[in-house]
XYZ file of C-alpha atoms in Angstrom:
542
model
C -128.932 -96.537 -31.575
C -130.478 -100.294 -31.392
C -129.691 -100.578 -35.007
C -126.084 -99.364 -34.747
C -125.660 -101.610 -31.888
C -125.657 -104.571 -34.987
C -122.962 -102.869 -36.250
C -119.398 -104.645 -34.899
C -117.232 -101.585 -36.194
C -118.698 -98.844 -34.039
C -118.518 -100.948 -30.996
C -115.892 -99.045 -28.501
C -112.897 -101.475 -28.451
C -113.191 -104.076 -26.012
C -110.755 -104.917 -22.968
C -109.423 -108.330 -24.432
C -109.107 -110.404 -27.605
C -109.402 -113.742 -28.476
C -106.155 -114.468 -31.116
C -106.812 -118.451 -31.170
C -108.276 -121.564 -29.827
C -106.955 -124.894 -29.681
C -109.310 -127.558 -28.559
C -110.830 -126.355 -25.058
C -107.998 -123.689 -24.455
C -108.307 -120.479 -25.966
C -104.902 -117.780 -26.416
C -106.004 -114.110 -25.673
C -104.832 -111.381 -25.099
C -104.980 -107.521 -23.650
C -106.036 -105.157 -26.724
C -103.688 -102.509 -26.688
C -106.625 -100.334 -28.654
C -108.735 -100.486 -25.241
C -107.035 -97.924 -24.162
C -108.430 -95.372 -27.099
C -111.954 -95.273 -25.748
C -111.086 -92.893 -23.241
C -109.825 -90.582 -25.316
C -112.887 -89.887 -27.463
C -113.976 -86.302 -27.351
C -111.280 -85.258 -24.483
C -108.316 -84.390 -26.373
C -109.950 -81.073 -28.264
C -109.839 -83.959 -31.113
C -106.183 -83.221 -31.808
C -104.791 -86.780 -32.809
C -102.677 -88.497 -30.188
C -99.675 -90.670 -30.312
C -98.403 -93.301 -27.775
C -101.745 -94.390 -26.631
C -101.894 -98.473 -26.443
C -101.816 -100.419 -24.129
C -99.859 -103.600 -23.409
C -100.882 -106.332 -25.383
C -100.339 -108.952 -22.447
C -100.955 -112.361 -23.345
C -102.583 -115.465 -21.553
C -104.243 -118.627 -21.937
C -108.203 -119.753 -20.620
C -108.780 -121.813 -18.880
C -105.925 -121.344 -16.771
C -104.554 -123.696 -14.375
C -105.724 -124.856 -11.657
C -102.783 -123.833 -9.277
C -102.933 -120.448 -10.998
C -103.137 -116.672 -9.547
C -103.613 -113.866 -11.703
C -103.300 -110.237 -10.420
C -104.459 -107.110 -12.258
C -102.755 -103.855 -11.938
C -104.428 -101.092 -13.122
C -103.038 -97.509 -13.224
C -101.366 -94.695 -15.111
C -98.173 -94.473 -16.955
C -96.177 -94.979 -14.298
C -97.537 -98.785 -14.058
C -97.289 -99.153 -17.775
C -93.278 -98.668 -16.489
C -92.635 -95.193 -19.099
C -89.994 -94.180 -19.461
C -88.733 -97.946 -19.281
C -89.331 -100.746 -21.308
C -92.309 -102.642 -19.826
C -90.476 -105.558 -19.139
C -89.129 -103.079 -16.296
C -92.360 -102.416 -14.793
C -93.525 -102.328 -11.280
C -95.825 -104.969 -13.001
C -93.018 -107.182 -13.861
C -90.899 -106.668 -11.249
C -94.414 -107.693 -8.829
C -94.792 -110.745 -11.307
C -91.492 -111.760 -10.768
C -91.163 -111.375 -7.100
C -95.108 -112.842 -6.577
C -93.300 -116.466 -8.546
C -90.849 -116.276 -5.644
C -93.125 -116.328 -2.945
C -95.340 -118.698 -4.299
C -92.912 -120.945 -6.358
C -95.623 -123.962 -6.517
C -98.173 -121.442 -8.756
C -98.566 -119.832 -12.265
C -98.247 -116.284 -11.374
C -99.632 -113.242 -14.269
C -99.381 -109.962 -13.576
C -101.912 -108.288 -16.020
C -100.295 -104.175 -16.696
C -103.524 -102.347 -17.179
C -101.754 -99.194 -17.036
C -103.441 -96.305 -19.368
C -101.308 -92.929 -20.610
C -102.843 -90.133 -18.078
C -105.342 -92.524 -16.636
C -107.089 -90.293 -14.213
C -108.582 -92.409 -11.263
C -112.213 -92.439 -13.153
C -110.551 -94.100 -15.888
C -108.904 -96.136 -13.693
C -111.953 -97.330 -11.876
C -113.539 -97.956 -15.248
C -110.326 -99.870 -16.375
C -110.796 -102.289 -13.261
C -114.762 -102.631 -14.037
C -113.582 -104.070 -17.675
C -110.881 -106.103 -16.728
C -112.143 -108.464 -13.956
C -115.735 -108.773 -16.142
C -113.145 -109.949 -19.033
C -110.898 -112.280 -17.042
C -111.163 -113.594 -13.621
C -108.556 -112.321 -11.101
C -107.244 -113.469 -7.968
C -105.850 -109.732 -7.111
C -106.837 -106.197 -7.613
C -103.522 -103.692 -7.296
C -104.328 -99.549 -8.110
C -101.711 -97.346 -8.348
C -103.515 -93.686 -9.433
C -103.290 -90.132 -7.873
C -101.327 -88.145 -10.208
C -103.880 -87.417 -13.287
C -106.311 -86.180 -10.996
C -106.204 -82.760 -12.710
C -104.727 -82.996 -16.178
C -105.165 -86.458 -16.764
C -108.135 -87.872 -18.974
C -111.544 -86.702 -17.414
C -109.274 -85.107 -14.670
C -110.501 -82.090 -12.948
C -109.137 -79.516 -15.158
C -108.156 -81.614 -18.215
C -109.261 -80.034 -21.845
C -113.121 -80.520 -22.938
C -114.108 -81.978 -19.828
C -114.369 -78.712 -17.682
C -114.231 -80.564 -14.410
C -117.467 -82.027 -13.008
C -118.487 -84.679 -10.236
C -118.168 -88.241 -11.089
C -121.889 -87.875 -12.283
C -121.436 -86.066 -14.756
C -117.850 -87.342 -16.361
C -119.891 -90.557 -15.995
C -122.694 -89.312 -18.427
C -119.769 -88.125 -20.238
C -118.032 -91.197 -21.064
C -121.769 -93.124 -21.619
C -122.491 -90.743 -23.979
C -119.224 -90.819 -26.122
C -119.736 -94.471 -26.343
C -123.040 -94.318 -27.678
C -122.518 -95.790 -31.543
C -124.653 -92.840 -32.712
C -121.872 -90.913 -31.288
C -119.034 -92.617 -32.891
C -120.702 -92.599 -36.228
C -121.244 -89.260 -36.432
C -117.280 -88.275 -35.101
C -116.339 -91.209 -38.173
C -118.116 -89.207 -40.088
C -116.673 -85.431 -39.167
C -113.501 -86.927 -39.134
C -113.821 -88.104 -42.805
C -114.831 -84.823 -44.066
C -112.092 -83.194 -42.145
C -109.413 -84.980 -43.158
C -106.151 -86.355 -41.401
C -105.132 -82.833 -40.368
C -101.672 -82.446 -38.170
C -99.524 -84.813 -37.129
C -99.943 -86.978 -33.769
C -99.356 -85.152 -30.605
C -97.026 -86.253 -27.660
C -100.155 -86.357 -25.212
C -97.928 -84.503 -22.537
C -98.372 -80.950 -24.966
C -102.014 -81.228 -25.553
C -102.749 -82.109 -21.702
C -100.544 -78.535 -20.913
C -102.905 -76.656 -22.886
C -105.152 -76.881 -20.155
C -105.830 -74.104 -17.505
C -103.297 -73.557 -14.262
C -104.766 -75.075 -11.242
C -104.224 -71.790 -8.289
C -103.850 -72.789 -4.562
C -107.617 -71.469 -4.464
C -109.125 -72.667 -6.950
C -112.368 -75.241 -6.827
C -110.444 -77.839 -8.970
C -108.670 -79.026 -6.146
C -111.562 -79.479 -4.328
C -112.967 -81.830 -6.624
C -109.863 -83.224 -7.898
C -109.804 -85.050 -4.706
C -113.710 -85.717 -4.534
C -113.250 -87.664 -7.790
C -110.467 -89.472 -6.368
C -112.493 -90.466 -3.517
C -115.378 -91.632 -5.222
C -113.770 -93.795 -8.090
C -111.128 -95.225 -5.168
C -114.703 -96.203 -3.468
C -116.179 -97.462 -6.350
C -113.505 -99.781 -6.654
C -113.348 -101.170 -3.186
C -117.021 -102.081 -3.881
C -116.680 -104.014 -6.859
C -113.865 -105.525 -5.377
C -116.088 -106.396 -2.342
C -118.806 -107.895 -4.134
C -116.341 -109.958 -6.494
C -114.648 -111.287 -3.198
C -111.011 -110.076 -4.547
C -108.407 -108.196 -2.548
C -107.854 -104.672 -3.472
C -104.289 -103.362 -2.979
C -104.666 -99.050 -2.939
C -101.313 -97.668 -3.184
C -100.201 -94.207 -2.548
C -97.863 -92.233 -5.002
C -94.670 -90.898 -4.875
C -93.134 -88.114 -6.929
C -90.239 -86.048 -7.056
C -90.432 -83.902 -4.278
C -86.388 -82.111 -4.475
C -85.560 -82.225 -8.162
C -88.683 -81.204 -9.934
C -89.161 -77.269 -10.394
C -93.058 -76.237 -9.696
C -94.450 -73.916 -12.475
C -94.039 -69.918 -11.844
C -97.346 -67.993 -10.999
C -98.074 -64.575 -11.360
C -98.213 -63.037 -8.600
C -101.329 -61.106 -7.583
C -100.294 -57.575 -6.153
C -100.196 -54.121 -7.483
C -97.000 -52.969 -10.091
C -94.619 -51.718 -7.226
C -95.096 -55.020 -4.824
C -95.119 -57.110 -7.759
C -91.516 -55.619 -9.134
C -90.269 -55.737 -5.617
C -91.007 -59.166 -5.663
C -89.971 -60.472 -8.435
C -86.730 -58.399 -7.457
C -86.468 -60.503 -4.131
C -87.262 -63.900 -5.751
C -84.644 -63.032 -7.957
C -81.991 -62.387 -5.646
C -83.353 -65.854 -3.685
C -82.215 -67.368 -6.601
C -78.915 -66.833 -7.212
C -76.070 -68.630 -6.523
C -74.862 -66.555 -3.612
C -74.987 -66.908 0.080
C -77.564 -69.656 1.051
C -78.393 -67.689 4.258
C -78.482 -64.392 2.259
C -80.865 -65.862 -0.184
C -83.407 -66.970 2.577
C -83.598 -63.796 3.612
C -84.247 -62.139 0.370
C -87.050 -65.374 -0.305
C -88.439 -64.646 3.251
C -89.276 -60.501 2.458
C -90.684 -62.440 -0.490
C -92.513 -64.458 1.396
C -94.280 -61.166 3.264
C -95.414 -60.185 0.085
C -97.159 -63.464 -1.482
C -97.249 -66.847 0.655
C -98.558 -69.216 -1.858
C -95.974 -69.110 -4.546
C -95.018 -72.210 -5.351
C -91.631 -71.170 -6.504
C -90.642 -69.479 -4.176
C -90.489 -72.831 -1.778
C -88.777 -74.847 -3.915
C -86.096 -72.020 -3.663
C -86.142 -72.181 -0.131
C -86.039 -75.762 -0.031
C -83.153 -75.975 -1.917
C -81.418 -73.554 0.064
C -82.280 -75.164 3.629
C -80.758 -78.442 1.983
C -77.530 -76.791 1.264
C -77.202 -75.683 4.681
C -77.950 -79.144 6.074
C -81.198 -78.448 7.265
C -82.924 -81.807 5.186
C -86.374 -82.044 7.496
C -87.118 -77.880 6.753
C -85.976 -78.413 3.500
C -88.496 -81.454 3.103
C -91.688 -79.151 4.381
C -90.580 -76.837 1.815
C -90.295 -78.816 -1.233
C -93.635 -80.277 -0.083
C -95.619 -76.835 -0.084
C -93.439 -76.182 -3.252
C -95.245 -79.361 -4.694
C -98.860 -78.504 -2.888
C -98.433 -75.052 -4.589
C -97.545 -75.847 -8.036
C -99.890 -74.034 -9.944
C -99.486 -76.475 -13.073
C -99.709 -79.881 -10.689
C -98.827 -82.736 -12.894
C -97.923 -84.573 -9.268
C -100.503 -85.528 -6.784
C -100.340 -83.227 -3.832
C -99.984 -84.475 -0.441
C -103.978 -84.430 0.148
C -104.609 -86.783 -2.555
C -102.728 -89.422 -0.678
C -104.840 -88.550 2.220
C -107.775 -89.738 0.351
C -105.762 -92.610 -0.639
C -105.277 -93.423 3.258
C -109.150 -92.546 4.084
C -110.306 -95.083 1.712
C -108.111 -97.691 2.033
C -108.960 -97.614 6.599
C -112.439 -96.820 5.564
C -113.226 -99.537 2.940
C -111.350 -102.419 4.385
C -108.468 -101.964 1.176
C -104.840 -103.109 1.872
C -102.483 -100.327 1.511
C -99.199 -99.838 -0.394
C -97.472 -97.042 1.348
C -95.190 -96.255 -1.719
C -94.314 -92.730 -0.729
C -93.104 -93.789 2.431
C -90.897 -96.074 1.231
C -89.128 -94.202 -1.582
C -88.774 -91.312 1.636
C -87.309 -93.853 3.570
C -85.001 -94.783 0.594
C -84.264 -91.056 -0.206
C -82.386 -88.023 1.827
C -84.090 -86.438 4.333
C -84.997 -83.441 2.331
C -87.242 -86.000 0.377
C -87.195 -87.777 -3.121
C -85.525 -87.087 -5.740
C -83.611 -87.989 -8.386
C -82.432 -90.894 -7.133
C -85.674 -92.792 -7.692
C -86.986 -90.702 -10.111
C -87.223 -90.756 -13.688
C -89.126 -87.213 -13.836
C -91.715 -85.323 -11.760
C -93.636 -89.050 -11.519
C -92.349 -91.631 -13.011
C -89.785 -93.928 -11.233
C -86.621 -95.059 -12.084
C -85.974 -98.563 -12.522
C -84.752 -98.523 -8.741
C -88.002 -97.034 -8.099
C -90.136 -99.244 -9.833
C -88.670 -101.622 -8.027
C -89.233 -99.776 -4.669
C -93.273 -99.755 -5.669
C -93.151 -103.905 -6.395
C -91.351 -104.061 -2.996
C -94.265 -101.427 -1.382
C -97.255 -104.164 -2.943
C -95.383 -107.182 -1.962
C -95.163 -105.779 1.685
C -98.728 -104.641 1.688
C -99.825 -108.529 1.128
C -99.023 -109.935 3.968
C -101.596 -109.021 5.699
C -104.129 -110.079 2.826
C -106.145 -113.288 3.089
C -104.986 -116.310 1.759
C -103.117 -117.451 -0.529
C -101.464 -114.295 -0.896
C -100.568 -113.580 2.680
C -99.156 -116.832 3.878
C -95.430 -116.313 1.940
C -92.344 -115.259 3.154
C -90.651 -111.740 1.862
C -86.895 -113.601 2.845
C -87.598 -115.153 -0.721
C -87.213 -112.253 -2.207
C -84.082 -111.929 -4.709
C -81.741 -108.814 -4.698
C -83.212 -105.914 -7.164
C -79.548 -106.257 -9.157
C -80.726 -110.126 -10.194
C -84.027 -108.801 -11.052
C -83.036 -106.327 -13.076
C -80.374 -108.967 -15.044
C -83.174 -111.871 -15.114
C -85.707 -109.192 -16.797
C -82.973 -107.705 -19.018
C -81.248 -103.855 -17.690
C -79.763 -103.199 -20.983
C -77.080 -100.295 -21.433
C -78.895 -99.142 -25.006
C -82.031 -99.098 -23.413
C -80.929 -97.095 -20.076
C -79.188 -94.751 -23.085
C -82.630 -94.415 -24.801
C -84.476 -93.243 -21.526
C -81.858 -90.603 -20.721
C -82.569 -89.335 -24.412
C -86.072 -89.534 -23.813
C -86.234 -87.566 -20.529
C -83.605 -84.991 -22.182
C -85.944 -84.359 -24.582
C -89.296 -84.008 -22.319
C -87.076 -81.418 -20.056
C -86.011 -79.954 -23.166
C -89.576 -79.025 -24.693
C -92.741 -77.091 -22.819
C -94.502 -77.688 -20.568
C -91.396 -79.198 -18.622
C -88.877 -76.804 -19.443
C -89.352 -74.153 -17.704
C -87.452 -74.322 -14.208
C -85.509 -77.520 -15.443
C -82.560 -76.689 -17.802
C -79.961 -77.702 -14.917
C -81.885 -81.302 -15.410
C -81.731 -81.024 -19.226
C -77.753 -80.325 -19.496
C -77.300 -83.216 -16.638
C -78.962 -85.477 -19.144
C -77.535 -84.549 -22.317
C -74.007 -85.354 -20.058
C -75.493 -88.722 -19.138
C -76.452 -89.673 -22.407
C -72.781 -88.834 -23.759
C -71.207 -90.879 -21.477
C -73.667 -93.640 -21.739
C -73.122 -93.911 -25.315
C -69.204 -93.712 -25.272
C -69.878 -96.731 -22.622
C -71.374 -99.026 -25.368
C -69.627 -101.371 -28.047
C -69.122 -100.643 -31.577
C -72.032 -102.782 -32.669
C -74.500 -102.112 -29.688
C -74.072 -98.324 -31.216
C -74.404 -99.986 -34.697
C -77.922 -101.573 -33.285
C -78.953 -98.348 -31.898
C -77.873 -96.307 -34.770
C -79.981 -98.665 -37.184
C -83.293 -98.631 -34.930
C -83.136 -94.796 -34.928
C -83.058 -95.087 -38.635
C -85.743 -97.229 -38.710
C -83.347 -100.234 -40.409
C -84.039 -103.978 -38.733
C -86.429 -104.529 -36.477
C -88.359 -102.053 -34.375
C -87.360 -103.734 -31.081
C -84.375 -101.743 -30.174
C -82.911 -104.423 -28.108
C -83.635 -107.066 -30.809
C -82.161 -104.713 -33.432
C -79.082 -104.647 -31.345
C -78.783 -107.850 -30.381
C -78.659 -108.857 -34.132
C -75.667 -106.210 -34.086
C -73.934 -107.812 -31.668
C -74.662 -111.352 -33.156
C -72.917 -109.979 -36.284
C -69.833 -109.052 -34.372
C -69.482 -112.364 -32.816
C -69.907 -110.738 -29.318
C -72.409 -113.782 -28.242
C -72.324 -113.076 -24.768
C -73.851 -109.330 -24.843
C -76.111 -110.459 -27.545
C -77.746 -113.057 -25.444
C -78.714 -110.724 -22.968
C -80.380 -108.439 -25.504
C -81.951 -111.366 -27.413
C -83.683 -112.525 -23.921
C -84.755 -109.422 -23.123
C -86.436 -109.225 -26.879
C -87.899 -112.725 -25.539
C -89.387 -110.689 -22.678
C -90.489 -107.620 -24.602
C -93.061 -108.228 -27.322
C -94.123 -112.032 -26.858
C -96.234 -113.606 -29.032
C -94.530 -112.229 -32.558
C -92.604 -113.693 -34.750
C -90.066 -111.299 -34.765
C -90.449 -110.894 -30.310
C -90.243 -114.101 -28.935
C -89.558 -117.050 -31.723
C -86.299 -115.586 -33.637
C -85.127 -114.029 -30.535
C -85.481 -117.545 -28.603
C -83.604 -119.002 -31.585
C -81.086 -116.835 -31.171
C -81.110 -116.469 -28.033
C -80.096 -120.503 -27.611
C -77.581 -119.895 -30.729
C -75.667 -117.942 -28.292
C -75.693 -120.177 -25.525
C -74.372 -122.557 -27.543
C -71.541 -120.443 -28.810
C -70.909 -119.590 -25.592
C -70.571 -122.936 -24.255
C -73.747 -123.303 -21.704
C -74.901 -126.192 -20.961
C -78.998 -126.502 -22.575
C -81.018 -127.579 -19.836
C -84.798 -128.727 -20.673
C -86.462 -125.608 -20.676
């Protein structure tokens, strides 16, 4: 192992990279392979697509007015199913330059694909030993069980923090990666990448009983306290925010229900007639025989809930959905005790805390969240993400200085930052496609083909909303034709067609999107200018 340890290429891949230096000033950046050394030895070595993170540049030293935040996380912070440019992350990074208009604000997205909160934790431990930060921000809850050295997540078989933490020292051992090069060679490429969603539903269903949950929220508890100590001892403020999910729209997975043949075909019989589209009071009935038979289906809540929220009843409705949630036997959301340990931590540990679920509740119906600010069963919608910048921003003023002493009435509306970051049509097409197509394949169809035909209805009249050459764009960046930035490829559409004013708003956001690339930032700024020009703006200094 000391030998190895000579050996650069077996090194697990570090948190940052050095791209150039210039004098005393070096460029850097986030390696989006960082993200990879979780993933050794979890995913029952089935090869993976989609997991990078994002390569976020910046500049040491940095200036001396300068305040750099990191915000570590899951997928949601990364900003899927949006562009990243429509992250929390942003949307925090541009609201944290309002506030503080005299500074250099960077919001660092260390968000991670299924980043459990031990990854998480780890995440944090890397980052502020690679850069220095002014500002710790966690947003984690949801992969507690099937997320990457989760509680029930493949070839991990649960455990205590001990022992994932023995775990992950041991797959980074370079003994360890030599000899998985080395099986890997001999076995060849094998399939084709994975969507990690798939492999991750291949694990085990997590029952209302069962010890997972239990630990799930042990882990969460100990990693959340891990970080408020490192934080401590580095003297940054630590921002621990709870989650929201989608507590009305998202269908729990069915469970089997545990009684003898007769029961069981009696209730199945009653859940059935629950669920039609009959008599709301009639079908309540039916659910609540049901209910006398097995309590704990998760199911058969979410019926109910749906049910009490056509009658009018949203605050019944909302205890249903929740249990529906608490229930699910397959819980890709956090359930409601997680963001009790969330809460515990945060009084206990001296943490500020985000209360994100309450505010998307307080910015939903009364039967709870929904569609409106989701995306899926977890990840927000662009008003959401927005909601969770909002949640953080709130949550500082009480922090120390200088992060406390600004006032929120600087704030702009979310509709100018959503134009000043680029909201493009193609891109709000491409997300509907995307979620059609996660509701449209297992694990998440089951329960959600209502949500599937919505989309598919979405996406038709999103794309009959678009210009002949924005569908031109998008028709050449699903063929792989142009560039691989859809909203570059598009705006290069557009610039064809003479339509200079849409194409400047997809060449900025290309600006935003991929910086430091030739083809991201420099041809797109060209342009970008070109069309500013042709459209008669003035060009100020900048």
């Amino acid at each position: 192992e000391g030998g190895l340890r000579l050996v650069p290429m077996l090194a697990p891949p570090p948190f940052t990279l050095q791209l150039a230096r210039d004098d005393d000033r070096s460029l850097h950046a986030i390696n989006p392979a960082y993200a990879r050394r979780f993933f050794a030895g979890v995913a029952g070595d089935v090869p993976l697509r989609g997991i990078r993170m994002t390569p976020r540049p910046y500049i040491e030293p940095a200036p001396e007015m300068a305040l750099r935040v990191l915000f570590a996380g899951g997928s949601t912070v990364q900003g899927y199913p949006h562009p990243k440019r429509l992250s929390a992350a942003s949307y925090l990074q541009e609201m944290l330059r309002d506030l503080h208009p005299g500074r250099q604000i960077e919001v660092i997205n260390a968000g991670i694909t299924a980043a459990s909160s031990f990854v998480v934790a780890r995440t944090v431990e890397d980052g502020v030993a690679a850069l220095p930060v002014d500002l710790v921000v966690v947003y984690t809850g949801h992969n507690e069980f099937y997320g990457v050295y989760g509680a029930a997540s493949l070839d991990q078989g649960g455990g205590s923090l001990w022992s994932k933490r023995v775990r992950y020292a041991l797959m980074h051992l370079r003994l360890t990666r030599l000899v998985g090069g080395v099986l890997s060679a001999f076995r060849g490429s094998g399939s084709e990448p994975t969507a990690l969603v798939e492999v991750m539903g291949r694990a085990d269903a997590v029952e209302a009983n069962d010890p997972a949950r239990a630990q799930a929220a042990a882990n969460l508890d100990g990693s959340l306290r891990d970080l408020a100590d490192l934080c401590r001892r580095r003297g940054v403020p630590l921002v621990l925010c709870t989650v929201a999910s989608n507590e009305r729209g998202f269908a729990p997975a069915r469970g089997e229900p545990p009684l003898g043949n007769l029961e069981r075909t009696r209730y199945q019989d009653l859940l059935a007639a629950g669920g039609r589209q009959h008599s709301a009071a009639a079908a309540l009935e039916a659910l609540q025989q049901a209910r006398a038979l097995w309590e704990d289906d998760a199911y058969l809540h979410f019926l109910r809930g749906r049910h009490l929220e056509s009658l009018g009843d949203g605050t019944a409705a909302r205890t249903a959905y929740q249990q529906a949630r608490d229930l699910d036997p397959r819980p890709w959301r956090a359930v409601g005790d997680l963001n009790g340990v969330v809460r515990r931590v945060a009084g206990e540990t001296g943490a500020l805390l985000a209360k994100v679920d309450e505010s998307f509740r307080r910015h939903s119906p009364t039967a709870g969240v929904g569609w409106e600010l989701m995306a899926d069963h977890v990840h927000p919608t662009t008003a959401g993400q927005l909601l969770l910048a909002r949640a953080i921003v709130a949550a500082l003023a009480q922090a120390p200085e200088p992060w406390g002493t600004a006032s929120a009435g600087q704030l702009r509306t979310d509709l100018d930052y959503r134009r000043h970051l680029g909201d493009l049509p193609a891109e709000r097409l491409a997300v509907v496609r995307n979620m059609a197509a996660l509701f449209g394949a297992p694990p998440m169809d089951r329960g959600n083909e209502s949500r599937k035909s919505e989309l598919d209805r979405q996406a038709e009249t999103l794309w009959a909303q678009l210009s002949d050459a924005e569908r031109r764009g998008v028709g050449n960046w699903l063929q792989a034709q142009g560039p691989d930035l859809m909203p570059l490829n598009v705006a290069e559409a557009l610039f064809a067609a003479r339509d200079y004013r849409r194409a400047r708003d997809y060449y900025g956001a290309a600006r935003l999107e991929e910086p430091y690339t030739v083809w991201g930032d420099l041809w797109a700024t060209l342009r970008w200018t070109r069309c500013a020009q042709l459209t008669g703006l003035p060009l100020g200094p900048t």
